[in-house]
Amino acid sequence: MEPAVIRGEKHMAARRLSLATLPTMNAVAELTFKQIKAKSSGPQALANSAWAFATSSIKHPPLFDAIARLSMETLSEFDQQELTNLSWAFAETRCRHLPLIEASSAALVNALEVRGMSEEEVARGGYAMAWAQDRHGRPDLSRALVSHFMVGARCHSMAWGLVIQDEEWRHHAPPNGAVTALEAMARTASFDFGRDEKVVPEGDSWVASMSGEVICFVFPGAAGHVNPSLPIARRLVQQGYQVEYVCSEALRAPIAATGATFRDVDFVVVPRAAGDVSSAREMIVSTLQAYEDPGANAWALNFGSLAASKLIPIFVDFLRELAPKLLVYCPVLCSYAHLAASHLKIPDVSLLTASGPGFWDAAFTTHGGSAKQLCEAIGKNAANNKAVQEIRAFLGKPELKLNTSEPLICDYYTRLNLVTTIPSLADPLNDADAQFYREAGQDFHFIGPCLDEPGEGEKSEELELRRLWEEIQEAMAQKREIIYVSMGTVLTGDHPDHGWHGQSGTLLTGQQLCQAVYRATFRAHGDADSQLLVVALGREPAEALEGLEVPKNCRCLKHLPQVELLTKASLFVTHAGQNSFTEALSAGTPMVACPGFGDQLANAQRVERLGVGRQVPRPWALDEKQLFQEADVVSALETYEAHVCEAVGTVLRSTECRAKAGALAEEVQRGGGATKAVELILEALFDTPGFVQGAQRSSPFIDPIGTSVFELLKIGIGPSSSHTVGPMLACRNFAKRLAKQNLLSELSTILVELRGSLALTGIGHGTNKACVLGLHGVAPAEVDPATIEPFLLDVKERGKLLVGFKSDFKEITFSEEDDILLVAEELPLHPNAMICRALSADYSCLLEVRYYSTGGGFILSEEEMLAAGQSAGSASRSFPIAFRSMAELLSICEERNVDIASVVRTNEEARRSPEEVSLGLGELWAVMEQCIQRGLEPSKANALLPGPLQIHRQAPQLYATALEEQRRCEAQDLRQPVMDELRWLNCYALAVMEENACMGRLVTAPTNGAAGVVPAVLAYYMRHLRPTQPESEQKDPATFLLTAATVGVLAKEHACISGAAGGCQAEVGTATAMAAAGLMAVLNGTPRQVAAAATSALEHSLGMTCDPVLGLVQAPCIERNSMGATKAVNAVALVRSGASQSLLDLDGVLRVMKETGSAMDKRYRETALGGLAADYERSLQETPQLQEVVTSSMGFQRIQHGTKKQLKRQVTYEDLEQRLVFQRMESQAVSKC
């Protein structure tokens, strides 16, 4: 959690610093270090510097030592905020300075007793200090301190609000039932804790509210674009999503009122911008001069690419750090956010606050010109063309139009585009553009206006507004008509062309236009007892009403709650902006439209065409070169006011306008509004996986399969392909890069940051151990499992590690606990992510690489992930017999009259010699068979598996019993037991998985977590079924493996084989389908029977969750493999008997598996946060001794949590002895390293 208050410009500098790049951080660290050594830094600078570096990616112990020493000398000068910030910084960093923490504690208590701190300051400061002390091994201090700041009911409630955001703090709570008392107070108290809502919702719903996906909104600083998004943001927050909203400071208040986290766009842009830039607006406006054409000013901001070329890299960096699951953006003015998100493969949704994608054509019809003419003008601008080429090159998308050809802004739209109107009110879309959007897969959903429910919007405490609302209620009770007047925020604002002093190319300024409307309304209905006039001025009343006489029945305020007011108004006099227009229609309120510019003109025409009111056009200049006299303006004003006055009276008396408006309201409301928007947004979130695996692309089934059998089936070690083999390969690749780039000589420190699922279940999967082995240059296929633990013990005792590759090594100081970090937050592209950093002696970054372990032991760097697997489908990796799906493969088999294994062998022999293919397949089967044999050794019977679950090996005893029963039956000439095949399958599958749990050597098939299914079924065939076949029909293991691997490759390419991305259906489900296909092939089934067996096996594995208890690949993983093996055999039996009747083919079931995995809650995707894992951990309270073992062995206390309200885990105990607390957590801090 970020410190509650950090004041002054130093705060801004610290915040920007925490977002800076590594080279910037290194430079600033050195400068800060020198200033602190010279004792030229005051308390605020010390606290803010500590906080910035504690939350950054740089490791600089000398800097923290210097900060600690100087802080100790000047601690009496620190105020409460600076003490709090300092304590948070030293809690966040691994640099331990207990004397400073103890001294800060005493100073904080003194601040409470002497300085008269408020309860809010006490709650925040005391909480921070208590947490900091415990992180430094002094829970006694934190428990003592807690008694000092638990004062007052409000403070109790606030403190509990902090507690529920960090379950780790719970064991600090005071004794004697204070936790219960705090919770009771919090549930009944209402207080302001950053938002106008209770911190703790009723019941246990606050647990659900931490469900945790981050959704980022990016909108311009224009109320017309922002307002429709606010009800959507509010509903997403209410459903437990964290909404991070990027916008300008002017709109902070309404955005924050939704519960979203406001992010100032200047804080996003300025720290990342090149050159001296003070604001995002300044940077954008400064690009206008670069077009070197005054005529470009007419189109540059909306259609030019110079600003976008600067903003896209900035937002790529920002979104990579934020790691949202979805982006919601304005397509008209924030295209850079969409293009950045698409580059990072972050799904997005646009919110178009205009009258449909045809609105530009309507604008040209009104103002003249055409889209073609505009594109030609844009295409002729050299500076713009250069920016276009830069964007195309940066994104790797040469096909982008970027307004150099039609349709306009087509690149700004995405797959799902929400439009805040209904089809009958939308501007028509020309046929060519409509066809383009269809072919591009860009859908437009018309949802109508997005409005808050009554009482949901921003609540104002202004006395004047409350009085107005009471007067409105009284007027309605007296049957008085409410006439509401609003000319919007742009005409009344400071826009140079269209604002208060702008003319928009017309006779009248915005001021003259608005005041003419006010004056006409006052003249027509002022002082009438039967009406109440309500005017939203948009500016300060003294300026807006200058020269006007306000009648006694009129109330004028700067801002009004428009949506709710429209439901009570008899008439709306409006500028006819898109939001006001649709909001009035939704309320069924007749209108007098007095448009100013842009789409207001088209909407005004609609008002009249629909029969819901009248329009009064703005006086326009017929000739831009003509000079008008003041008399012309006066005359135009008089005429305009008369027309407004007449229109107001006409519409107010018209029952027809009222009837048509009421009828249209029903149609508008059927659009669904914000509720429908949220529904579609969540569909997009679940339908689009937040990962890119292997050759998976946004448009699947395009490139031919390019993955080899030997890439899918790999020899390695347990217990996990994605969490052990993948990270080992990643670290080995990193060490290889260091050696290849000659960086080992400068190397001083290596940091490995495990993210997401790799952090949450990393200790249980041995990920930390695998990373150490990989940095040492060890390959999974080469490592001897018996040497692993002695090697790791030597590294731990000496504190040294040889890093390198082959013969090029360097020994560095290394501590696995300190240098391998576990961070709960995911990176954008996949749940299994890791960052490897190499630092020099001065802490500058030599090399940083982000890796993703995508399942099955496959790893990709971020560059490869962003290429969306193009290498996997490139011509250099293509096979001679190309196929993209099982359907295509079956057609090939039938055309050539061959089986699947023959096609795949031909392809493999295009990359290796026939002998190498045969030897490779033989080695795979040999490793599988050896693994089974090791797992069945009698000496291992009943041996304990690693970890605290106390699970014993079962396979050796089961096998011994099966052998004894078999011998008895053979000796007595008895029939074998009815369940004989299940007995053998169980033995073989359990044997492999129990070896896997012990980091044994095995074959990834397709993953380690599912590595028991394929060997078990193949062993069952080789040992029990093959001997019963006629010799001519017997098949070798190669046929089985080639066929099975083909199904696995299809699953990898078109769905996923990662439990962290798709649940256990992706692992054991895929393995079951592979085994069924392989068995059907060696039983001489046809290719279509092979596909049918795989389909049946996978179809009945859909929806399986991945919920490993304590993150160990033991329960339920071991037995789940035996269940998969038996299911595979049963699928073959059903197909052979003709009883299987699948309605989908294998390609269809793979699509369903992908969709199911995408929609699956993260708790059930290898995070050990839900399902069996969560229930087991809750049950640990009944076994205190086992609790202690879990606490000491699983390393949960190492997991760090950052800013994002995402799924997290922490396991702690009250006073380290009492009940286990297991909850998902949220935090508001800047992300840790």
GROMACS .gro file of C-alpha atoms in nm, residues 426-577:
model
  152
  426ALA     CA    1  -2.703   0.607  -3.595
  427ASP     CA    2  -2.549   0.788  -3.889
  428PRO     CA    3  -2.562   0.567  -4.199
  429LEU     CA    4  -2.247   0.380  -4.290
  430ASN     CA    5  -2.153   0.362  -4.657
  431ASP     CA    6  -2.138   0.018  -4.817
  432ALA     CA    7  -1.761   0.018  -4.875
  433ASP     CA    8  -1.683   0.100  -4.512
  434ALA     CA    9  -1.940  -0.152  -4.387
  435GLN     CA   10  -1.777  -0.426  -4.595
  436PHE     CA   11  -1.432  -0.328  -4.471
  437TYR     CA   12  -1.539  -0.355  -4.105
  438ARG     CA   13  -1.703  -0.692  -4.168
  439GLU     CA   14  -1.391  -0.832  -4.331
  440ALA     CA   15  -1.172  -0.686  -4.057
  441GLY     CA   16  -1.386  -0.852  -3.789
  442GLN     CA   17  -1.468  -0.518  -3.627
  443ASP     CA   18  -1.812  -0.541  -3.469
  444PHE     CA   19  -2.015  -0.242  -3.354
  445HIS     CA   20  -2.267  -0.301  -3.075
  446PHE     CA   21  -2.525  -0.027  -3.027
  447ILE     CA   22  -2.599  -0.014  -2.655
  448GLY     CA   23  -2.773   0.322  -2.621
  449PRO     CA   24  -2.675   0.585  -2.365
  450CYS     CA   25  -2.474   0.467  -2.064
  451LEU     CA   26  -2.647   0.615  -1.763
  452ASP     CA   27  -2.618   0.572  -1.389
  453GLU     CA   28  -2.907   0.437  -1.194
  454PRO     CA   29  -3.079   0.702  -0.981
  455GLY     CA   30  -2.859   0.781  -0.684
  456GLU     CA   31  -2.548   0.615  -0.833
  457GLY     CA   32  -2.375   0.919  -0.974
  458GLU     CA   33  -2.139   1.157  -0.806
  459LYS     CA   34  -2.301   1.293  -0.488
  460SER     CA   35  -2.263   1.661  -0.418
  461GLU     CA   36  -2.277   1.805  -0.070
  462GLU     CA   37  -2.327   2.161  -0.196
  463LEU     CA   38  -2.599   2.328   0.005
  464GLU     CA   39  -2.725   2.516  -0.300
  465LEU     CA   40  -2.775   2.197  -0.498
  466ARG     CA   41  -2.959   2.028  -0.213
  467ARG     CA   42  -3.193   2.327  -0.190
  468LEU     CA   43  -3.251   2.318  -0.565
  469TRP     CA   44  -3.343   1.953  -0.550
  470GLU     CA   45  -3.594   2.021  -0.275
  471GLU     CA   46  -3.742   2.301  -0.486
  472ILE     CA   47  -3.772   2.071  -0.787
  473GLN     CA   48  -3.957   1.811  -0.580
  474GLU     CA   49  -4.191   2.081  -0.451
  475ALA     CA   50  -4.251   2.215  -0.803
  476MET     CA   51  -4.341   1.870  -0.931
  477ALA     CA   52  -4.582   1.824  -0.642
  478GLN     CA   53  -4.749   2.152  -0.749
  479LYS     CA   54  -4.772   2.028  -1.112
  480ARG     CA   55  -4.528   2.299  -1.232
  481GLU     CA   56  -4.333   2.233  -1.552
  482ILE     CA   57  -3.953   2.197  -1.525
  483ILE     CA   58  -3.761   2.354  -1.815
  484TYR     CA   59  -3.398   2.244  -1.808
  485VAL     CA   60  -3.132   2.437  -2.006
  486SER     CA   61  -2.774   2.320  -2.068
  487MET     CA   62  -2.536   2.415  -2.347
  488GLY     CA   63  -2.277   2.153  -2.255
  489THR     CA   64  -1.916   2.180  -2.144
  490VAL     CA   65  -1.733   2.268  -2.468
  491LEU     CA   66  -1.933   2.573  -2.576
  492THR     CA   67  -1.910   2.703  -2.219
  493GLY     CA   68  -1.546   2.602  -2.183
  494ASP     CA   69  -1.214   2.742  -2.296
  495HIS     CA   70  -1.166   2.559  -2.627
  496PRO     CA   71  -1.000   2.814  -2.859
  497ASP     CA   72  -1.223   2.734  -3.159
  498HIS     CA   73  -1.547   2.605  -3.012
  499GLY     CA   74  -1.550   2.743  -2.657
  500TRP     CA   75  -1.678   3.056  -2.482
  501HIS     CA   76  -1.470   3.292  -2.694
  502GLY     CA   77  -1.449   3.077  -3.010
  503GLN     CA   78  -1.675   3.118  -3.312
  504SER     CA   79  -1.648   2.782  -3.491
  505GLY     CA   80  -1.641   2.978  -3.818
  506THR     CA   81  -1.975   3.148  -3.745
  507LEU     CA   82  -2.114   3.490  -3.663
  508LEU     CA   83  -2.153   3.424  -3.291
  509THR     CA   84  -1.905   3.329  -3.021
  510GLY     CA   85  -1.988   3.055  -2.777
  511GLN     CA   86  -2.069   3.319  -2.517
  512GLN     CA   87  -2.309   3.501  -2.748
  513LEU     CA   88  -2.477   3.176  -2.852
  514CYS     CA   89  -2.524   3.045  -2.498
  515GLN     CA   90  -2.643   3.377  -2.355
  516ALA     CA   91  -2.886   3.414  -2.644
  517VAL     CA   92  -3.038   3.079  -2.549
  518TYR     CA   93  -3.054   3.177  -2.181
  519ARG     CA   94  -3.207   3.518  -2.263
  520ALA     CA   95  -3.468   3.366  -2.495
  521THR     CA   96  -3.575   3.113  -2.236
  522PHE     CA   97  -3.590   3.377  -1.965
  523ARG     CA   98  -3.800   3.600  -2.192
  524ALA     CA   99  -4.042   3.326  -2.289
  525HIS     CA  100  -4.106   3.175  -1.947
  526GLY     CA  101  -3.945   3.397  -1.688
  527ASP     CA  102  -4.160   3.487  -1.390
  528ALA     CA  103  -4.425   3.231  -1.492
  529ASP     CA  104  -4.570   3.067  -1.184
  530SER     CA  105  -4.641   2.748  -1.377
  531GLN     CA  106  -4.277   2.682  -1.468
  532LEU     CA  107  -3.944   2.637  -1.292
  533LEU     CA  108  -3.637   2.713  -1.505
  534VAL     CA  109  -3.317   2.527  -1.420
  535VAL     CA  110  -2.996   2.625  -1.601
  536ALA     CA  111  -2.659   2.442  -1.596
  537LEU     CA  112  -2.413   2.717  -1.679
  538GLY     CA  113  -2.087   2.526  -1.716
  539ARG     CA  114  -1.899   2.837  -1.598
  540GLU     CA  115  -1.899   3.048  -1.288
  541PRO     CA  116  -2.245   3.215  -1.268
  542ALA     CA  117  -2.108   3.571  -1.251
  543GLU     CA  118  -1.931   3.527  -1.585
  544ALA     CA  119  -2.194   3.312  -1.756
  545LEU     CA  120  -2.481   3.547  -1.672
  546GLU     CA  121  -2.298   3.876  -1.729
  547GLY     CA  122  -2.544   4.132  -1.865
  548LEU     CA  123  -2.847   3.905  -1.811
  549GLU     CA  124  -3.136   3.951  -1.571
  550VAL     CA  125  -3.231   3.622  -1.411
  551PRO     CA  126  -3.606   3.586  -1.345
  552LYS     CA  127  -3.733   3.488  -1.003
  553ASN     CA  128  -3.849   3.143  -1.118
  554CYS     CA  129  -3.504   3.049  -1.249
  555ARG     CA  130  -3.223   2.867  -1.069
  556CYS     CA  131  -2.873   2.877  -1.222
  557LEU     CA  132  -2.585   2.653  -1.107
  558LYS     CA  133  -2.249   2.573  -1.257
  559HIS     CA  134  -2.312   2.196  -1.271
  560LEU     CA  135  -2.623   1.982  -1.230
  561PRO     CA  136  -2.696   1.605  -1.217
  562GLN     CA  137  -2.828   1.597  -1.572
  563VAL     CA  138  -2.940   1.234  -1.605
  564GLU     CA  139  -3.167   1.245  -1.303
  565LEU     CA  140  -3.289   1.597  -1.380
  566LEU     CA  141  -3.397   1.495  -1.730
  567THR     CA  142  -3.637   1.237  -1.584
  568LYS     CA  143  -3.822   1.526  -1.416
  569ALA     CA  144  -3.801   1.789  -1.693
  570SER     CA  145  -4.088   1.879  -1.926
  571LEU     CA  146  -3.849   2.031  -2.180
  572PHE     CA  147  -3.476   2.021  -2.243
  573VAL     CA  148  -3.314   2.319  -2.416
  574THR     CA  149  -2.982   2.174  -2.527
  575HIS     CA  150  -2.680   2.208  -2.752
  576ALA     CA  151  -2.765   1.855  -2.877
  577GLY     CA  152  -2.427   1.700  -2.803
   0.00000   0.00000   0.00000
